[in-house]
PDB file of C-alpha atoms in Angstrom:
ATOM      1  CA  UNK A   1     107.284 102.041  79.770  1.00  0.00           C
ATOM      2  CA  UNK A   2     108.144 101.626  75.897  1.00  0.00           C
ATOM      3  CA  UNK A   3     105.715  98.537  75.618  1.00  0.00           C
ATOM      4  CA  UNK A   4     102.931 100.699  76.990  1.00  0.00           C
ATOM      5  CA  UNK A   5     103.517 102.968  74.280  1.00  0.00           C
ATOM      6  CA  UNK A   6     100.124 103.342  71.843  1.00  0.00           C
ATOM      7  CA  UNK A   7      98.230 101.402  74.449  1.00  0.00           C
ATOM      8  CA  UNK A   8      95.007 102.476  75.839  1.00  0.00           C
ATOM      9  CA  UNK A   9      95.844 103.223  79.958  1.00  0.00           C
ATOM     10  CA  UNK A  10      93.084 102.829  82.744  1.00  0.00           C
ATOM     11  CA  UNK A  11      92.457 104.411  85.832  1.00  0.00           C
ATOM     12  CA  UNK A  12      91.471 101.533  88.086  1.00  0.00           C
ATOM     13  CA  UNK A  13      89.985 102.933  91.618  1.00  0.00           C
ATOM     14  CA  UNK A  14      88.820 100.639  94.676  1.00  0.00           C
ATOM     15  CA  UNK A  15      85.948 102.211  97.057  1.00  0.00           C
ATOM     16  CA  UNK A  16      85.308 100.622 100.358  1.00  0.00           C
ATOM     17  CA  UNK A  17      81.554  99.937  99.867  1.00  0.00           C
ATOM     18  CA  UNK A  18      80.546  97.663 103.561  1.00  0.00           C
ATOM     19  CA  UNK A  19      81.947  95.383 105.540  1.00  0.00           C
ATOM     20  CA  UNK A  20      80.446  91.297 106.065  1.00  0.00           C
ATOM     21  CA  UNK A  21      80.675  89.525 109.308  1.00  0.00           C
ATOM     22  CA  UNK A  22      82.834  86.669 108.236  1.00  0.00           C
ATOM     23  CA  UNK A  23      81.415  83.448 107.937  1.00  0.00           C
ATOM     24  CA  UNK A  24      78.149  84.833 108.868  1.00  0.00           C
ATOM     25  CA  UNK A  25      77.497  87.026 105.779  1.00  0.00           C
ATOM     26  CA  UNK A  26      75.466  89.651 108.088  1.00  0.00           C
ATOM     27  CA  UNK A  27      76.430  93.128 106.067  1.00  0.00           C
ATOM     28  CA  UNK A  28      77.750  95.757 109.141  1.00  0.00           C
ATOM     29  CA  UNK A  29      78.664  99.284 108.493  1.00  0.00           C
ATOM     30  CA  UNK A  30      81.786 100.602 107.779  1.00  0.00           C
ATOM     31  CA  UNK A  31      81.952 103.306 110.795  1.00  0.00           C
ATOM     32  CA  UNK A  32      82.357 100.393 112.982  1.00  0.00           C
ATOM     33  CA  UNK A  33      86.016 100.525 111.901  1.00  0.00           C
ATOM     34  CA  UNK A  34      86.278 104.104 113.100  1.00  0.00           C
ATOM     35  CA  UNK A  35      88.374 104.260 116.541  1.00  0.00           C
ATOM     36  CA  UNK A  36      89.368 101.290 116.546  1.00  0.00           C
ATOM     37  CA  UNK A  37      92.555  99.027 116.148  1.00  0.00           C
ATOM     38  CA  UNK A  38      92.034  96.501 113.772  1.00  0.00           C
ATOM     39  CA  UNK A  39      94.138  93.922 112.247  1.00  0.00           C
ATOM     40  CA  UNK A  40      94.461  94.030 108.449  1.00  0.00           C
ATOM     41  CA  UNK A  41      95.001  90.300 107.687  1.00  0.00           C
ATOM     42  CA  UNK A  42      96.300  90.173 103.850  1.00  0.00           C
ATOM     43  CA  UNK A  43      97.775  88.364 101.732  1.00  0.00           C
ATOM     44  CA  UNK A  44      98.218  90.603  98.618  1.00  0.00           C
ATOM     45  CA  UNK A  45     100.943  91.845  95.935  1.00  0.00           C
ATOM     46  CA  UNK A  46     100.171  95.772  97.368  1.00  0.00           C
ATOM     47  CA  UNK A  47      98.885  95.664 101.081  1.00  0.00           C
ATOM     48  CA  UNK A  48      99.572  98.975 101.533  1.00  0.00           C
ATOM     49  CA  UNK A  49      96.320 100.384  99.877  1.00  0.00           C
ATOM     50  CA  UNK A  50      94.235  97.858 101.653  1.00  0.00           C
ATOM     51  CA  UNK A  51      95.994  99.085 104.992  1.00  0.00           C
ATOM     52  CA  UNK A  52      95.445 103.106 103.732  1.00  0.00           C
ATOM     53  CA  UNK A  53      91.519 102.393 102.912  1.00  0.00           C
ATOM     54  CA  UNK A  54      90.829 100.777 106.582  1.00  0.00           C
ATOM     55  CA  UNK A  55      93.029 104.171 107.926  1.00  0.00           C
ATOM     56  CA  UNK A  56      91.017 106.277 105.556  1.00  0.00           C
ATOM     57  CA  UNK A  57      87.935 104.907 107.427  1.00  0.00           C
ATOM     58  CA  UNK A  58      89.461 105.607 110.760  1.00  0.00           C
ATOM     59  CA  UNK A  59      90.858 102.638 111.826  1.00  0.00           C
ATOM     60  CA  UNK A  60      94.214 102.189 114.052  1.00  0.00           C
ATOM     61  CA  UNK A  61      95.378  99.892 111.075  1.00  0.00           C
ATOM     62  CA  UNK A  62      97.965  97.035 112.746  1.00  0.00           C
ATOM     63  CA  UNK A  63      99.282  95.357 109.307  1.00  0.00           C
ATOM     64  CA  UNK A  64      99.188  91.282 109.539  1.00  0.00           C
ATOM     65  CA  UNK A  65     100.688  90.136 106.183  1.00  0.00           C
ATOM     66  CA  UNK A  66     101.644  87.363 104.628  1.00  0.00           C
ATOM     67  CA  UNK A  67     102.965  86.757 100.857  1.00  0.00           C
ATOM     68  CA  UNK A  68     100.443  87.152  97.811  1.00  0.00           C
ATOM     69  CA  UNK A  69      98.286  84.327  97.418  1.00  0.00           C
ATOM     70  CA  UNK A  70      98.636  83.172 100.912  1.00  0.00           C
ATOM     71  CA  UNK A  71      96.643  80.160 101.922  1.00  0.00           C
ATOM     72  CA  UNK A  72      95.512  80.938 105.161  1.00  0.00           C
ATOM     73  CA  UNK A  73      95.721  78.411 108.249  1.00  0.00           C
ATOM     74  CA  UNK A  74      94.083  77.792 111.523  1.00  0.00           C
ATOM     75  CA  UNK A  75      97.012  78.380 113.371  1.00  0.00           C
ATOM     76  CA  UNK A  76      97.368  82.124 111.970  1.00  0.00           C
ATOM     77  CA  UNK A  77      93.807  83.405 112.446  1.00  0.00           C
ATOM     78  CA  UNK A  78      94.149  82.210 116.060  1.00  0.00           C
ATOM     79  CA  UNK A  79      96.883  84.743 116.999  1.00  0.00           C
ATOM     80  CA  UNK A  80      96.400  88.141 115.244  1.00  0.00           C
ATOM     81  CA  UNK A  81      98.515  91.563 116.439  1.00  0.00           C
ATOM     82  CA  UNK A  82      98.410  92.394 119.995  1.00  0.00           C
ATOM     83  CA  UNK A  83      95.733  94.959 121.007  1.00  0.00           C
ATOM     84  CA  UNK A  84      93.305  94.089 117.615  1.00  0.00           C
ATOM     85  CA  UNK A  85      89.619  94.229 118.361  1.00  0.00           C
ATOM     86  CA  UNK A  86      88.758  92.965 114.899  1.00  0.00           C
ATOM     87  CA  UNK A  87      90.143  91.409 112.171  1.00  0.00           C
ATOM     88  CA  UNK A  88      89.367  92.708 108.460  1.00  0.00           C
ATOM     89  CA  UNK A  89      90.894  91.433 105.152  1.00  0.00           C
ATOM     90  CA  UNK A  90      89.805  91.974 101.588  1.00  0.00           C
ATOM     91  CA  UNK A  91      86.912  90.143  99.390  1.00  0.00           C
ATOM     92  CA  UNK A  92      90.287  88.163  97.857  1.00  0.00           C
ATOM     93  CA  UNK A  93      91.898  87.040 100.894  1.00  0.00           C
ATOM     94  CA  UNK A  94      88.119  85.923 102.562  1.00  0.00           C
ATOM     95  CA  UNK A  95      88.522  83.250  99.605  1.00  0.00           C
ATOM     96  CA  UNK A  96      91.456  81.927 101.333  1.00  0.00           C
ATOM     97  CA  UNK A  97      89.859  81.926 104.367  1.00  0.00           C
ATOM     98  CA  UNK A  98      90.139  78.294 106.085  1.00  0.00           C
ATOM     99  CA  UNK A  99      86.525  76.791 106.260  1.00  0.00           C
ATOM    100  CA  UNK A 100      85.043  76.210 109.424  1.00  0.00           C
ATOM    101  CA  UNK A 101      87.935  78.227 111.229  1.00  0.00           C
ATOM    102  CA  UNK A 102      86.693  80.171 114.144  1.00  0.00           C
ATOM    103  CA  UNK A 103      88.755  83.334 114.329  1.00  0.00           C
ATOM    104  CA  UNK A 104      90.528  84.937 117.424  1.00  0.00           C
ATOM    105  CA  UNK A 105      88.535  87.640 116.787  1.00  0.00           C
ATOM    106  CA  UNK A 106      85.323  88.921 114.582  1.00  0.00           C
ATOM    107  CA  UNK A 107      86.276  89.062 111.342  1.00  0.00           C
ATOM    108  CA  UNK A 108      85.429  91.244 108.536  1.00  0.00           C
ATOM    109  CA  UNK A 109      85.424  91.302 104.412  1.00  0.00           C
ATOM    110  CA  UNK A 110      85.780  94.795 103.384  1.00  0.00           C
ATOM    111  CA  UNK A 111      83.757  95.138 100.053  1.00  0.00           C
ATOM    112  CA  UNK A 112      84.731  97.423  97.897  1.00  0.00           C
ATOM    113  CA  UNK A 113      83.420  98.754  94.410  1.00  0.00           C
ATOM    114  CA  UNK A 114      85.694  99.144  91.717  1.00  0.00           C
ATOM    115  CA  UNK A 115      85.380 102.054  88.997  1.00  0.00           C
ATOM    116  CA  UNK A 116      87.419 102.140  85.890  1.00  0.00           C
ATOM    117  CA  UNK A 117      87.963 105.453  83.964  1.00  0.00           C
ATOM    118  CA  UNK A 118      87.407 106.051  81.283  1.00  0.00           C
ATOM    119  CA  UNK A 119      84.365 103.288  81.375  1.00  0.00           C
ATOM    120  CA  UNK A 120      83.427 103.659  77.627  1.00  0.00           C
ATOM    121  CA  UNK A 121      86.433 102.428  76.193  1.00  0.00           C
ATOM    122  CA  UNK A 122      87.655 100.157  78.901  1.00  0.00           C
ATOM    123  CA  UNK A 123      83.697  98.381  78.780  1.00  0.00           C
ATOM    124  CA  UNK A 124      84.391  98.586  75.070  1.00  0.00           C
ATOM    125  CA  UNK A 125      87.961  96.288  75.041  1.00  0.00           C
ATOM    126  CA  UNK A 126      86.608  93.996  77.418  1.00  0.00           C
ATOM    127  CA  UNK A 127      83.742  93.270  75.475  1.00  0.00           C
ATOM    128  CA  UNK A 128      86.084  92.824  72.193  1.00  0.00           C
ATOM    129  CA  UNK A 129      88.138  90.343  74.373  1.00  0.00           C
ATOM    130  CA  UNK A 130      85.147  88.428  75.549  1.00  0.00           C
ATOM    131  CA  UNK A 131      83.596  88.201  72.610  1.00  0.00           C
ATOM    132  CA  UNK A 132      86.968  86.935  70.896  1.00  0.00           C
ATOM    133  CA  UNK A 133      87.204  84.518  73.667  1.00  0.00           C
ATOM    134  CA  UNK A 134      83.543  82.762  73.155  1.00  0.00           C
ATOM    135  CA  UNK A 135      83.978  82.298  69.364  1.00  0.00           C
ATOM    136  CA  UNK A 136      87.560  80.608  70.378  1.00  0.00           C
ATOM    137  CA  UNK A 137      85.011  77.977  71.877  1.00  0.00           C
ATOM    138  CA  UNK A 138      86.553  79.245  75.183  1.00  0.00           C
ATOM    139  CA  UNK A 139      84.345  80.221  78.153  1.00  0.00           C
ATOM    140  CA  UNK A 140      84.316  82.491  80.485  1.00  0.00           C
TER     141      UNK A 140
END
């Protein structure tokens, strides 16, 4: 796009990392997803590359998504997609997880580790932004 033009572009890519039991914290590998049908609870602008990275990993992915930002409810964690064994959703969506809810099924966070390329001059910008931003008196 025109307003792109002269600006620096980013290669932003997500690795699944581990998965955590969900509220319990315990860390549990990720080829526990492999085989089975699992429910990818989301409430994100792009599902679709959460939903690729659990099939990547060998999951039977059954999609269960609701609009970005989604406050999540009681209600919905009780009935998930017919036939899921387990319920995973993203390290954003666990935020919007209902406290004290006790899900239909286990749930999961998948973890993931982001990289940027090139680092240099992306670690570079952000630094010029944050340092910009603390002599504003703002804080981050």
């Amino acid at each position: 796009p025109r307003a792109w033009q002269g600006k620096p572009l980013f290669r932003l890519e997500l690795r699944p990392r581990g998965l955590q039991a969900w509220p319990q914290a315990k860390a549990v590998p990720l080829s526990c997803l492999k085989g089975t049908r699992v429910a990818a609870l989301s409430g994100l602008g792009n599902p679709g590359r959460f939903e690729a990275s659990l099939g990547a990993l060998g999951a039977q992915v059954l999609p269960w998504r609701f609009a970005d930002h989604h406050p999540f409810s009681l209600a919905e964690l009780s009935t998930p997609p017919p036939g899921a064994q387990y319920i995973v959703c993203t390290r954003k969506d666990a935020q919007r997880l209902p406290l004290g809810a006790t899900p239909a099924l286990p749930l999961y966070i998948l973890d993931a580790e982001a990289n940027v390329s090139p680092a240099a001059p992306f670690n570079t910008l952000l630094r010029r932004a944050l340092q910009r931003r603390s002599t504003r008196g703002n804080h981050v």
